[in-house]
PDB file of C-alpha atoms in Angstrom:
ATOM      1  CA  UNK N   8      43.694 -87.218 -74.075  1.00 52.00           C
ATOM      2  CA  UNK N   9      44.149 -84.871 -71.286  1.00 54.00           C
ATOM      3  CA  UNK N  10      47.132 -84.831 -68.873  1.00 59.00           C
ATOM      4  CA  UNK N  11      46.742 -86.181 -65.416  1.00 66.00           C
ATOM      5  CA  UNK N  12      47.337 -83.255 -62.785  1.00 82.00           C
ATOM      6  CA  UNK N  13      47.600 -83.825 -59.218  1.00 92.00           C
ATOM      7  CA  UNK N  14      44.541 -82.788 -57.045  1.00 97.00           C
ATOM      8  CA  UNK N  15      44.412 -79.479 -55.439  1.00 98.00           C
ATOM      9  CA  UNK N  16      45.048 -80.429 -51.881  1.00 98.00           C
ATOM     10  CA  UNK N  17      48.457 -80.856 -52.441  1.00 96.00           C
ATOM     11  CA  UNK N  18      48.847 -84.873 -52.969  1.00 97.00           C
ATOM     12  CA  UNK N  19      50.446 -86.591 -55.830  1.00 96.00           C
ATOM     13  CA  UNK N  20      47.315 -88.844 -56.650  1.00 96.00           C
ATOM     14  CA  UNK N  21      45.033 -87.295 -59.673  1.00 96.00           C
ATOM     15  CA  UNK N  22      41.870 -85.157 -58.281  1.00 96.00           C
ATOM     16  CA  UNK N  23      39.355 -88.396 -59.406  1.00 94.00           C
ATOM     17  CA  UNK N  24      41.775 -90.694 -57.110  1.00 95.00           C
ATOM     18  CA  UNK N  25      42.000 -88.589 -54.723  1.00 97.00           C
ATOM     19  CA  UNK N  26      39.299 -85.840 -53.382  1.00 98.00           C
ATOM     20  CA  UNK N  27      37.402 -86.714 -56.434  1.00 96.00           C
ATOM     21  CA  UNK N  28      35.903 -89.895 -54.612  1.00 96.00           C
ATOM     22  CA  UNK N  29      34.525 -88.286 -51.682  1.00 98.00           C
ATOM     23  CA  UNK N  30      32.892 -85.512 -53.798  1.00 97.00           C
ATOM     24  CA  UNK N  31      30.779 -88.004 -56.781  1.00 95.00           C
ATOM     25  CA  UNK N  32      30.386 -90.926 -54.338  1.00 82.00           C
ATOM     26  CA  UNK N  33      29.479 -92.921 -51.361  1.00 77.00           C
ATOM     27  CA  UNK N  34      32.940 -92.881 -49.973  1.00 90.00           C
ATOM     28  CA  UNK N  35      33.633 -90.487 -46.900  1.00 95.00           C
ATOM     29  CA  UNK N  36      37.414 -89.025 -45.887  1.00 97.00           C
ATOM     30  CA  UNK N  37      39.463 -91.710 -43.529  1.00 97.00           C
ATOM     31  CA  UNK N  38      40.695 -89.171 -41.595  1.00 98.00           C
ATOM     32  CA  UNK N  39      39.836 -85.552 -40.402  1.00 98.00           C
ATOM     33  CA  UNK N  40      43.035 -84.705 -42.351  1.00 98.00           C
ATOM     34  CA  UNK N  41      41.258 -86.000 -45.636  1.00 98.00           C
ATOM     35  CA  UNK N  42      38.351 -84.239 -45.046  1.00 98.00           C
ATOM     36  CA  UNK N  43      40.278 -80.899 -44.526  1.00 98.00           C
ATOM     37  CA  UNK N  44      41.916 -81.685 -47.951  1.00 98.00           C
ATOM     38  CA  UNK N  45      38.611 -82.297 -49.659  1.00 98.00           C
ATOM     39  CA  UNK N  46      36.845 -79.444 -48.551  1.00 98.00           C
ATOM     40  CA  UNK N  47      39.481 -76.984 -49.572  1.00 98.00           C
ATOM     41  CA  UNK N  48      39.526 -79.093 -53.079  1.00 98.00           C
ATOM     42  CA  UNK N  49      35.838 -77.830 -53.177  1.00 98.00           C
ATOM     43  CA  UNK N  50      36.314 -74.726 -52.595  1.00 98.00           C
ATOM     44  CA  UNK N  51      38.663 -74.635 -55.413  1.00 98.00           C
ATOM     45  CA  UNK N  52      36.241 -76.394 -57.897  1.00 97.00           C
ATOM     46  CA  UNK N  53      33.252 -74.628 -56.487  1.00 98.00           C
ATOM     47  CA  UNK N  54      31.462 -77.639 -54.808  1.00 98.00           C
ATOM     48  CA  UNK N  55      28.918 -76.200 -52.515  1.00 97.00           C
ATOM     49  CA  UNK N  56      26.559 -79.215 -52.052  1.00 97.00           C
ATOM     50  CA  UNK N  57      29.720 -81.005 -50.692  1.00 98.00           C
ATOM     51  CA  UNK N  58      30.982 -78.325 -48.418  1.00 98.00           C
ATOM     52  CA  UNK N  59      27.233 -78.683 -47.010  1.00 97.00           C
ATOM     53  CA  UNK N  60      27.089 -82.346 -47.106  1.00 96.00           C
ATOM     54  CA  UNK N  61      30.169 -82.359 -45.047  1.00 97.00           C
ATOM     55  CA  UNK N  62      29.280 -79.841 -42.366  1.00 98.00           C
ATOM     56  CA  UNK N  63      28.143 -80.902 -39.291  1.00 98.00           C
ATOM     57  CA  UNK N  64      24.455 -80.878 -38.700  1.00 97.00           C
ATOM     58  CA  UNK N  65      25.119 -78.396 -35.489  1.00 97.00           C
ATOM     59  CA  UNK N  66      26.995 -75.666 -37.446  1.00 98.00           C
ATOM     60  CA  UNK N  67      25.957 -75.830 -41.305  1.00 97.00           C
ATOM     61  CA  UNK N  68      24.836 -72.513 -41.976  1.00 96.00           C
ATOM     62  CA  UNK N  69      20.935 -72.931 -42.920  1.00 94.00           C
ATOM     63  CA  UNK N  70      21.567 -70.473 -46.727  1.00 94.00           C
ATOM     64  CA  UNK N  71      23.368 -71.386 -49.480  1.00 92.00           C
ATOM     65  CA  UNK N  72      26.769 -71.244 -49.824  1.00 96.00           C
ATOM     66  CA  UNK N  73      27.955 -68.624 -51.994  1.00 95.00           C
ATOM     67  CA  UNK N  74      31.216 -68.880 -53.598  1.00 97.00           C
ATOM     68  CA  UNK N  75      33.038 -66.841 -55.199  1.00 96.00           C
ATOM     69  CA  UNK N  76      33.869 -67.893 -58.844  1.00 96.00           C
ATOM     70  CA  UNK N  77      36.550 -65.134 -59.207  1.00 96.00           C
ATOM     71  CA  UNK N  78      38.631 -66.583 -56.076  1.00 96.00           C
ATOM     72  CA  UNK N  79      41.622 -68.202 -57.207  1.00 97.00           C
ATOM     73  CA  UNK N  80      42.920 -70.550 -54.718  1.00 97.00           C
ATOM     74  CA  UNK N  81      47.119 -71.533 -55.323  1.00 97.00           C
ATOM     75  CA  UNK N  82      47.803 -73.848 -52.557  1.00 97.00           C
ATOM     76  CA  UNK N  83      46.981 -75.829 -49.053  1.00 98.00           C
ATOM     77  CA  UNK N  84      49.316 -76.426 -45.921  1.00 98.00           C
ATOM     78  CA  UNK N  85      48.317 -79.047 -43.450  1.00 98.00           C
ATOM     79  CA  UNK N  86      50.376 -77.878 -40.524  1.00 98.00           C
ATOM     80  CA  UNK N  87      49.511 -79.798 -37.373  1.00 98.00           C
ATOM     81  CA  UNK N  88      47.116 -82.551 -36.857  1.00 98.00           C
ATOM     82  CA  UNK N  89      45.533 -83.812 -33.787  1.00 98.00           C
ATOM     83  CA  UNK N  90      43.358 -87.079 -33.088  1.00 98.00           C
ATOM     84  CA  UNK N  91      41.308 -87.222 -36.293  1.00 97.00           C
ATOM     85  CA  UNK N  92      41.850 -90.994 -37.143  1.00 97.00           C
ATOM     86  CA  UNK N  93      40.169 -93.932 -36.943  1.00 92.00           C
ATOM     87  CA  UNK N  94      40.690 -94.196 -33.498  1.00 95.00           C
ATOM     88  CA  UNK N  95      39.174 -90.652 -32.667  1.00 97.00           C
ATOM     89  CA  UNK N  96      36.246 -89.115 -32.517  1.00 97.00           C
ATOM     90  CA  UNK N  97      37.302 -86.057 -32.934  1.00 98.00           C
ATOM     91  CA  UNK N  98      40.085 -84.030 -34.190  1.00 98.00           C
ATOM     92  CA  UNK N  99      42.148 -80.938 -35.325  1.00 98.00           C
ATOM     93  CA  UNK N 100      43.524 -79.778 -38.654  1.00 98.00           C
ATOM     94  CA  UNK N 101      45.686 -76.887 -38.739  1.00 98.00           C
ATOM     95  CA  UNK N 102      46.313 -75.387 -42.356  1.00 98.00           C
ATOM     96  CA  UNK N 103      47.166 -72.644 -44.274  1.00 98.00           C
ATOM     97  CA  UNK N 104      45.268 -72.061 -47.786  1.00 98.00           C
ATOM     98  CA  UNK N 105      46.601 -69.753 -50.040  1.00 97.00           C
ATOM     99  CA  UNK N 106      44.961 -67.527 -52.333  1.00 97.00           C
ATOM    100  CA  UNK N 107      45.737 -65.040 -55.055  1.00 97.00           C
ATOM    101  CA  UNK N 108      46.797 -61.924 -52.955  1.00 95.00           C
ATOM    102  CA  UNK N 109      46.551 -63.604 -49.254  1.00 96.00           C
ATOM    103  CA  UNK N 110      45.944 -66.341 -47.276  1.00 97.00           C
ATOM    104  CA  UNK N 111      43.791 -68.520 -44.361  1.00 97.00           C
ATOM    105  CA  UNK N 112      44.894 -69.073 -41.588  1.00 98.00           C
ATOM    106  CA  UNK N 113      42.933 -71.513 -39.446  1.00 98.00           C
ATOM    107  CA  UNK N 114      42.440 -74.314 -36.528  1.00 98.00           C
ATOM    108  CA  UNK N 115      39.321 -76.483 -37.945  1.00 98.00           C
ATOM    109  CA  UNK N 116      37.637 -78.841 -35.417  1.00 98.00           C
ATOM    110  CA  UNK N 117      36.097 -82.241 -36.975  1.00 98.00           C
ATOM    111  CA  UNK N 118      33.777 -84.617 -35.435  1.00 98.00           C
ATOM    112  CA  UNK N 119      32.697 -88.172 -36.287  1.00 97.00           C
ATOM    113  CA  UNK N 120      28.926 -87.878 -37.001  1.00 96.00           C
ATOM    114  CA  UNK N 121      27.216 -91.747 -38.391  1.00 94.00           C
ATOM    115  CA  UNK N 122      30.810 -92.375 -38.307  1.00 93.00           C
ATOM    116  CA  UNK N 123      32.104 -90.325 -41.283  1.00 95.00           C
ATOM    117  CA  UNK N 124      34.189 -86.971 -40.453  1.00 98.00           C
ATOM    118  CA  UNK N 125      32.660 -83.668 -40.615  1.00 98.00           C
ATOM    119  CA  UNK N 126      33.308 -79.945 -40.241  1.00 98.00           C
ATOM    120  CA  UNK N 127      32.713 -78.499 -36.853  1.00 98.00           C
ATOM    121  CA  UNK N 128      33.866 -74.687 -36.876  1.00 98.00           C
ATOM    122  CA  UNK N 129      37.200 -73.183 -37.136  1.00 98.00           C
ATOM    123  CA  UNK N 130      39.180 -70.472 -35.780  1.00 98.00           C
ATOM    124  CA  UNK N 131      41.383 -67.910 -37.249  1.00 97.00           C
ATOM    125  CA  UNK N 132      44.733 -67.955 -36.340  1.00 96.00           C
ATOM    126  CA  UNK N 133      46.790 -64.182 -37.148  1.00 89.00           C
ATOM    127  CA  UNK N 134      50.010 -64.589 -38.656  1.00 71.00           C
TER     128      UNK N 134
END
C-alpha cells in the first residue's frame, strides 16, 4: 500500500480528495481559489487537457499546451483573494508558485462561464 501524501496545492486533503476530483470528473472548483489550486496541481502532474478545459473560451490559447516535463514545481502561495465565491462572478487569486531555481509571481483573473470557474489571464507581478 502506498502512503497518502497531501496534494500539491498546499492542502492537507490527499491529491484524489482534493484537486484530484476536478481533474478525472464532472465536479468543477467551488471557488476561484480552488480553481487556482487545481490548475497549479496540473501543472505539477502535467495535465494539459485540464489546464485547457479550464481556460476560458476567450483566452485559451488555440495550440497545445506544452509542458515542460523537466520543471519541478516545490510549492504554491495563495496570497490575496478577491470575490471568487459563490456569490461572484468573478474574481482574483493572487499566488506565488515556486519552482526549482525561481518563482511566479502573478494576479490571475477568473470568471464564471455555465457557472463553473475558469481562467481568464493573469498578470505578472515583480518581486
Amino acid at each position: 500500500m502506498t502512503p497518502r501524501t497531501n496534494c500539491p496545492c498546499g492542502l492537507p486533503q490527499p491529491y484524489e480528495e482534493c484537486c484530484g476530483r476536478y481533474h478525472s470528473g464532472p465536479a468543477t472548483a467551488p471557488t476561484a481559489e480552488a480553481l487556482m489550486r487545481s490548475r497549479y496541481t496540473a501543472f505539477v502532474r502535467l495535465n494539459a487537457p485540464y489546464l485547457l478545459r479550464s481556460w476560458h473560451p476567450r483566452t485559451r490559447p488555440a495550440d497545445p499546451l506544452d509542458l515542460d516535463p523537466g520543471m519541478r514545481w516545490t510549492g504554491l502561495e495563495i496570497l490575496e483573494t478577491g470575490g471568487g465565491t459563490a456569490f461572484h462572478s468573478a474574481g482574483t487569486v493572487t499566488f506565488r508558485a515556486s519552482y526549482k531555481g525561481g518563482a511566479i509571481h502573478e494576479r490571475s483573473r477568473f470568471e464564471r462561464v455555465d457557472g463553473a470557474w475558469v481562467y481568464l489571464d493573469g498578470e505578472f507581478i515583480d518581486d
